[in-house]
Short mmCIF file of C-alpha atoms in Angstrom, two decimals:
data_model
loop_
_atom_site.label_atom_id
_atom_site.label_comp_id
_atom_site.label_asym_id
_atom_site.label_seq_id
_atom_site.Cartn_x
_atom_site.Cartn_y
_atom_site.Cartn_z
CA MET S 190 26.30 30.54 -61.37
CA SER S 191 24.67 31.60 -64.65
CA GLU S 192 25.93 30.24 -67.96
CA ARG S 193 27.27 33.71 -68.77
CA ASP S 194 29.16 33.92 -65.46
CA ASN S 195 30.51 30.44 -66.08
CA LEU S 196 31.83 31.51 -69.47
CA LEU S 197 33.23 34.77 -68.11
CA SER S 198 35.13 32.88 -65.40
CA ARG S 199 36.77 30.79 -68.14
CA LEU S 200 37.79 33.95 -70.02
CA GLN S 201 39.12 35.39 -66.77
CA LEU S 202 41.18 32.24 -66.28
CA LEU S 203 42.65 32.54 -69.78
CA ASP S 204 43.47 36.18 -69.14
CA ALA S 205 45.17 35.26 -65.83
CA GLU S 206 47.20 32.48 -67.46
CA ALA S 207 48.27 34.71 -70.34
CA ASN S 208 49.13 37.36 -67.77
CA LEU S 209 51.77 35.00 -66.35
CA TYR S 210 53.52 34.57 -69.67
CA PHE S 211 53.28 37.91 -71.44
CA ALA S 212 54.22 41.47 -70.54
CA ASN S 213 51.17 43.57 -69.84
CA ASP S 214 52.22 46.50 -72.02
CA LYS S 215 50.68 44.93 -75.11
CA ARG S 216 46.96 44.26 -75.38
CA LEU S 217 45.94 40.88 -76.78
CA HIS S 218 42.52 40.10 -78.20
CA VAL S 219 40.00 37.33 -78.79
CA ALA S 220 36.93 37.85 -81.00
CA ILE S 221 34.18 35.39 -80.15
CA VAL S 222 31.32 34.31 -82.37
CA GLY S 223 28.44 31.80 -82.19
CA GLY S 224 26.56 30.79 -79.06
CA SER S 225 29.26 32.05 -76.70
CA ALA S 226 29.12 35.50 -78.28
CA LEU S 227 25.35 35.58 -77.91
CA LEU S 228 25.66 34.53 -74.28
CA LEU S 229 28.22 37.28 -73.62
CA LEU S 230 25.99 39.82 -75.38
CA ASN S 231 23.14 38.81 -73.02
CA VAL S 232 21.04 37.73 -76.00
CA ILE S 233 20.67 34.09 -74.95
CA THR S 234 20.97 32.23 -71.67
CA ARG S 235 21.38 28.65 -72.90
CA ALA S 236 24.50 26.63 -72.14
CA THR S 237 27.33 26.50 -74.59
CA ASP S 238 30.68 25.01 -73.68
CA ASP S 239 32.85 25.38 -76.76
CA ILE S 240 33.94 28.86 -77.79
CA ASP S 241 34.00 29.68 -81.50
CA VAL S 242 36.74 32.18 -82.22
CA LEU S 243 36.85 34.39 -85.28
CA SER S 244 40.09 36.17 -84.49
CA ILE S 245 42.76 35.73 -81.83
CA SER S 246 46.19 37.18 -81.09
CA ALA S 247 48.91 34.80 -82.24
CA GLU S 248 50.32 34.65 -78.68
CA LEU S 249 47.11 33.03 -77.46
CA GLU S 250 46.75 30.32 -80.07
CA ARG S 251 48.59 27.74 -77.97
CA PHE S 252 45.99 28.06 -75.19
CA MET S 253 42.97 27.52 -77.39
CA HIS S 254 42.50 23.78 -77.07
CA GLU S 255 42.73 23.79 -73.28
CA TYR S 256 40.02 26.42 -73.08
CA ASP S 257 37.77 24.63 -75.57
CA MET S 258 38.21 27.35 -78.14
CA ASN S 259 38.16 26.53 -81.83
CA THR S 260 38.58 28.37 -85.08
CA ASN S 261 36.44 26.05 -87.21
CA VAL S 262 34.45 29.11 -88.21
CA TRP S 263 37.48 30.53 -90.08
CA ALA S 264 36.59 28.29 -92.99
CA TYR S 265 33.33 30.22 -93.29
CA ILE S 266 34.69 33.73 -93.04
CA CYS S 267 33.03 34.67 -96.35
CA PHE S 268 29.66 34.03 -94.66
CA PHE S 269 30.16 37.18 -92.58
CA PRO S 270 29.42 40.69 -93.83
CA TYR S 271 32.59 42.50 -94.84
CA GLY S 272 32.68 45.04 -92.02
CA TYR S 273 32.03 42.64 -89.12
CA GLU S 274 35.20 43.75 -87.30
CA ASP S 275 33.88 47.33 -87.14
CA ARG S 276 30.93 46.05 -85.16
CA TYR S 277 32.85 44.04 -82.55
CA GLN S 278 31.52 44.66 -79.05
CA LEU S 279 33.85 44.59 -76.07
CA VAL S 280 32.37 42.06 -73.65
CA TYR S 281 35.18 41.61 -71.13
CA GLN S 282 38.37 43.54 -70.57
CA GLY S 283 40.95 41.45 -68.76
CA ALA S 284 44.37 42.47 -67.47
CA ILE S 285 45.95 41.86 -70.86
CA ILE S 286 43.22 40.44 -73.11
CA ASP S 287 40.29 42.28 -74.65
CA PHE S 288 37.44 39.88 -75.42
CA TYR S 289 35.06 40.95 -78.16
CA ALA S 290 31.81 39.48 -79.43
CA VAL S 291 30.75 39.59 -83.05
CA SER S 292 27.45 41.48 -83.34
CA LEU S 293 24.14 39.62 -83.26
CA GLU S 294 23.21 40.78 -86.77
CA ASP S 295 26.55 39.58 -88.20
CA ILE S 296 26.03 36.21 -86.53
CA VAL S 297 22.51 35.86 -87.92
CA ILE S 298 23.72 36.64 -91.45
CA ALA S 299 26.48 34.03 -91.13
CA LYS S 300 24.07 31.41 -89.80
CA LEU S 301 21.57 32.08 -92.59
CA ASN S 302 24.44 31.57 -95.00
CA ALA S 303 25.47 28.30 -93.35
CA GLY S 304 21.86 27.13 -93.35
CA ARG S 305 22.33 23.94 -91.32
CA GLU S 306 19.44 22.80 -89.12
CA VAL S 307 21.40 23.66 -85.99
CA ASP S 308 22.14 27.19 -87.28
CA ILE S 309 18.54 27.91 -88.20
CA CYS S 310 17.33 26.61 -84.81
CA ASP S 311 19.78 28.96 -83.12
CA ILE S 312 18.38 32.07 -84.84
CA THR S 313 14.67 31.36 -84.58
CA THR S 314 14.35 31.41 -80.80
CA PRO S 315 12.17 34.17 -79.29
CA GLU S 316 15.14 35.71 -77.49
CA ILE S 317 17.08 36.13 -80.75
CA LEU S 318 14.08 37.41 -82.68
CA ASN S 319 13.34 39.97 -79.95
CA ALA S 320 16.92 41.21 -79.74
CA LEU S 321 17.52 41.54 -83.50
CA ASN S 322 17.80 44.95 -85.09
CA TRP S 323 15.95 44.08 -88.28
CA ASN S 324 16.90 47.30 -90.08
CA LYS S 325 20.57 46.63 -89.35
CA LEU S 326 20.12 43.06 -90.57
CA GLU S 327 18.61 44.33 -93.81
CA GLU S 328 21.55 46.68 -94.32
CA LEU S 329 24.09 43.90 -93.81
CA ALA S 330 22.15 41.57 -96.09
CA THR S 331 21.73 43.99 -98.98
CA SER S 332 24.46 46.66 -98.88
CA ASP S 333 27.16 46.43 -101.53
CA ASN S 334 29.79 46.94 -98.82
CA GLU S 335 28.73 44.12 -96.52
CA LEU S 336 27.77 40.55 -97.35
CA LYS S 337 27.89 41.19 -101.09
CA ALA S 338 31.52 42.25 -100.65
CA SER S 339 32.44 39.04 -98.79
CA ILE S 340 30.46 36.29 -100.46
CA MET S 341 32.13 34.10 -103.07
CA ASN S 342 29.87 34.67 -106.07
CA SER S 343 26.45 35.87 -107.23
CA ARG S 344 24.94 32.38 -107.17
CA GLN S 345 25.79 31.99 -103.50
CA TYR S 346 24.39 35.43 -102.81
CA SER S 347 21.13 34.52 -104.57
CA GLU S 348 20.83 31.40 -102.41
CA PHE S 349 21.53 33.43 -99.30
CA TYR S 350 19.04 36.14 -100.26
CA HIS S 351 16.30 33.59 -100.83
CA THR S 352 16.89 32.12 -97.32
CA TYR S 353 17.09 35.62 -95.87
CA GLN S 354 13.78 36.69 -97.39
CA GLU S 355 12.06 33.57 -96.08
CA TYR S 356 13.50 34.26 -92.64
CA VAL S 357 12.32 37.86 -92.61
CA GLN S 358 8.85 37.04 -93.90
CA ARG S 359 8.37 34.26 -91.39
CA TYR S 360 9.91 35.75 -88.27
CA ARG S 361 10.02 39.54 -88.42
CA GLN S 362 6.51 39.91 -87.00
CA GLU S 363 7.47 37.70 -84.06
CA GLY S 364 10.54 39.80 -83.31
CA MET W 107 39.70 18.05 -55.71
CA ASN W 108 38.43 14.87 -57.36
CA LYS W 109 38.38 14.83 -61.12
CA MET W 110 34.87 14.97 -62.52
CA GLU W 111 33.85 11.78 -64.32
CA PHE W 112 32.56 12.02 -67.90
CA SER W 113 29.20 10.55 -66.84
CA GLU W 114 28.87 13.25 -64.19
CA TYR W 115 29.68 15.93 -66.77
CA LEU W 116 27.05 14.52 -69.14
CA GLN W 117 24.34 14.71 -66.47
CA GLY W 118 25.10 18.36 -65.85
CA TYR W 119 25.53 19.15 -69.52
CA VAL W 120 22.16 17.77 -70.67
CA LEU W 121 20.49 19.63 -67.81
CA ARG W 122 22.22 22.87 -68.75
CA LEU W 123 21.46 22.48 -72.45
CA SER W 124 17.82 21.65 -71.84
CA GLY W 125 17.23 24.15 -69.06
CA LEU W 126 15.45 21.38 -67.09
CA SER W 127 15.93 20.95 -63.37
CA GLN W 128 15.54 17.16 -63.39
CA LEU W 129 16.92 14.38 -65.55
CA ASN W 130 13.63 13.30 -67.06
CA MET W 131 14.30 11.21 -70.17
CA THR W 132 10.85 11.85 -71.65
CA GLU W 133 11.28 15.60 -71.42
CA LEU W 134 14.92 15.48 -72.56
CA THR W 135 13.95 13.47 -75.63
CA ARG W 136 11.11 15.86 -76.42
CA GLN W 137 13.57 18.73 -76.35
CA ALA W 138 16.17 16.89 -78.43
CA VAL W 139 13.65 16.63 -81.28
CA THR W 140 13.68 20.40 -81.72
CA SER W 141 17.11 21.22 -80.27
CA PRO W 142 19.91 19.70 -82.36
CA ARG W 143 22.59 20.71 -79.84
CA LEU W 144 21.11 18.36 -77.25
CA ARG W 145 21.14 15.24 -79.44
CA GLU W 146 24.69 13.95 -79.06
CA PRO W 147 25.09 14.78 -75.36
CA LEU W 148 21.74 13.06 -74.74
CA ALA W 149 22.85 9.91 -76.60
CA LEU W 150 26.03 9.75 -74.51
CA TYR W 151 24.07 10.43 -71.33
CA ALA W 152 21.64 7.60 -72.17
CA MET W 153 24.60 5.27 -72.74
CA SER W 154 26.20 6.25 -69.44
CA THR W 155 22.97 5.55 -67.53
CA ARG W 156 21.87 2.44 -69.47
CA GLN W 157 18.80 4.19 -70.83
CA THR W 158 19.47 3.66 -74.52
CA GLN W 159 16.41 1.45 -75.01
CA LEU W 160 14.17 4.03 -73.35
CA LEU W 161 15.64 6.81 -75.51
CA LEU W 162 14.96 4.80 -78.67
CA GLU W 163 11.39 4.13 -77.57
CA LEU W 164 10.77 7.80 -76.84
CA MET W 165 12.48 9.24 -79.93
CA PRO W 166 10.12 9.54 -82.94
CA ASP W 167 11.27 7.95 -86.20
CA SER W 168 13.81 10.33 -87.70
CA GLU W 169 17.38 10.64 -88.90
CA THR W 170 18.37 11.22 -85.28
CA LYS W 171 16.76 7.95 -84.20
CA ALA W 172 18.59 6.10 -86.99
CA ASP W 173 21.88 7.69 -85.82
CA TYR W 174 21.14 6.61 -82.27
CA GLN W 175 20.36 3.03 -83.34
CA LYS W 176 23.65 2.86 -85.22
CA LEU W 177 25.62 4.27 -82.30
CA PHE W 178 24.01 2.02 -79.68
CA SER W 179 24.43 -1.11 -81.76
CA THR W 180 28.11 -0.34 -82.43
CA TYR W 181 29.36 0.79 -79.01
CA THR W 182 28.93 0.08 -75.35
CA TYR W 183 29.43 3.08 -73.06
CA ASP W 184 32.97 1.95 -72.15
CA ALA W 185 33.82 1.47 -75.82
CA VAL W 186 32.51 4.88 -76.79
CA VAL W 187 34.56 6.53 -74.03
CA LYS W 188 37.70 4.74 -75.24
CA THR W 189 36.95 5.85 -78.80
CA LEU W 190 36.55 9.44 -77.63
CA GLN W 191 39.78 9.23 -75.63
CA ARG W 192 41.59 8.17 -78.80
CA GLN W 193 39.98 11.08 -80.69
CA ASP W 194 38.97 8.42 -83.17
CA THR W 195 37.21 9.94 -86.17
CA SER W 196 34.98 6.91 -86.65
CA LEU W 197 32.60 8.81 -84.41
CA PRO W 198 31.00 11.96 -85.84
CA SER W 199 32.81 15.13 -84.78
CA ARG W 200 29.75 16.26 -82.82
CA TYR W 201 30.49 13.55 -80.26
CA LEU W 202 34.15 14.52 -80.10
CA LYS W 203 33.07 18.10 -79.34
CA VAL W 204 31.30 16.88 -76.20
CA TRP W 205 34.47 15.08 -75.12
CA THR W 206 36.65 18.13 -75.83
CA SER W 207 34.32 20.31 -73.76
CA TYR W 208 34.47 17.82 -70.90
CA ASN W 209 38.27 17.80 -70.93
CA ALA W 210 38.43 21.58 -71.03
CA GLN W 211 36.10 21.78 -68.04
CA VAL W 212 38.24 19.33 -66.04
CA LEU W 213 41.41 21.17 -67.02
CA CYS W 214 40.03 24.61 -66.17
CA ALA W 215 39.02 23.38 -62.70
CA GLN W 216 42.63 22.34 -62.12
CA LYS W 217 44.09 25.44 -63.76
CA ASP W 218 42.47 27.87 -61.35
CA ALA W 219 44.52 26.57 -58.42
CA LYS W 220 47.64 26.14 -60.54
CA ILE W 221 47.56 29.70 -61.88
CA LYS W 222 47.00 31.20 -58.45
CA ASN W 223 49.93 29.17 -57.13
CA MET W 224 52.17 30.41 -59.91
CA MET W 225 51.13 33.98 -59.19
CA LYS W 226 51.80 33.46 -55.50
CA GLU W 227 55.31 32.19 -56.18
CA LYS W 228 56.07 35.13 -58.45
CA VAL W 229 54.68 37.64 -55.96
CA ASN W 230 56.69 36.10 -53.12
CA ASN W 231 59.84 36.23 -55.26
CA LEU W 232 59.27 39.84 -56.19
CA LEU W 233 58.48 40.86 -52.62
CA SER W 234 61.66 39.21 -51.37
CA SER W 235 63.58 42.05 -53.00
CA LYS W 236 62.19 44.21 -50.12
CA ARG W 237 61.39 47.08 -52.47
CA LEU W 238 57.70 46.66 -51.76
CA SER W 239 55.76 45.28 -48.81
CA VAL W 240 52.46 43.43 -48.59
CA GLN W 241 51.10 46.27 -46.46
CA THR W 242 51.93 48.92 -49.09
CA THR W 243 50.49 46.75 -51.84
CA CYS W 244 47.26 46.10 -49.96
CA LYS W 245 46.87 49.76 -49.05
CA ALA W 246 47.28 50.80 -52.67
CA LEU W 247 44.81 48.16 -53.84
CA ASN W 248 42.40 48.60 -50.94
CA LEU W 249 42.69 44.92 -50.00
CA ASP W 250 42.67 43.25 -46.59
CA THR W 251 46.34 42.70 -45.60
CA THR W 252 45.48 39.61 -43.54
CA VAL W 253 43.73 37.93 -46.48
CA VAL W 254 46.66 38.59 -48.82
CA ASN W 255 49.25 37.59 -46.21
CA ASP W 256 47.37 34.34 -45.53
CA TRP W 257 47.38 33.61 -49.24
CA LEU W 258 51.09 34.34 -49.63
CA LYS W 259 52.31 32.64 -46.46
CA GLU W 260 49.68 30.20 -45.21
CA ASN W 261 48.25 28.66 -48.37
CA GLU W 262 44.81 30.14 -47.76
CA VAL W 263 42.65 30.51 -50.82
CA VAL W 264 41.90 33.82 -52.54
CA ASP W 265 39.82 34.36 -55.64
CA LEU W 266 41.57 34.56 -58.98
CA GLN W 267 40.79 38.24 -59.45
CA THR W 268 42.49 39.18 -56.15
CA ALA W 269 45.53 37.06 -56.98
CA GLN W 270 45.80 38.68 -60.39
CA VAL W 271 45.41 42.24 -59.09
CA VAL W 272 48.14 41.69 -56.49
CA TYR W 273 50.40 39.98 -59.02
CA ASN W 274 50.06 42.79 -61.55
CA TYR W 275 50.59 45.51 -58.97
CA VAL W 276 53.72 43.89 -57.55
CA ARG W 277 55.05 43.06 -60.99
CA THR W 278 54.61 46.63 -62.17
CA HIS W 279 56.10 48.23 -59.04
CA VAL W 280 59.05 45.93 -58.42
CA ALA W 281 60.16 44.67 -61.81
#
């Protein structure tokens, strides 16, 4: 079983469990970010066991721990471009849960903002560089309505932009 | 089904993270140098297989090696497992993440059977009202009546998707 199939079977299990407890006339949702999102988007193939969640229906919060889902990323919500929700991609539609992935370009912007070694390693692999829409990335990085609208202050944006420019100069040719 | 041991999980996890087909410590260490996500699982794997000395010899001088030395001089494998079981924060959270992922994997393996059983009970209860038969349900869903009957009456196994489709159909048409 591929890593993606493995992850999908876990989402299917969550959907089935939620299906036992909730009426199926209301759609629930989970928005996934990080490595799991990239796996679901077919961008990467590497293993990732924990699922970073950016948004989840309140009804599902009690299941999160058992399915190795965490919302640690909520603390870094200002690292994402403002309109990230508009770019959600439906990756699996269960009986009552819609599972979305945050777009690759939104994830790369957030990881550049975070800037940890592990984040930078994640976004410099050939598979990420090949899949990136660099024009879209530029728009999210520079538009007044995207990252600039989310980030805390101009100093943080300057730091981000410096990292972003280095990233583009170093890796765009490879992508 | 026997519960998977943590050491067994670690073997599979380092293989999956590295993409290797064999547990070769030299190659795993080489990958851990450039792949931060492999570092903590590899340390725990080395502890579980008594290869800590080899890992230290293979790992170039670095912050990671210093972290490993500290970990190996503080804990035996049994002690580290007990610390993880207690969710003790004296260990960096990156190690706790590995433990959380292991527990979720064990739990999900058990949940699959549990959820299907719960669905079976609910379907049997709903069908006992006689307002819907297995034959009608299977015809509507284009499923093999024998397979579904064996699941409902004889404890034969069906896949989760089949169980969920039957459950939702019966729930919608009887309730």
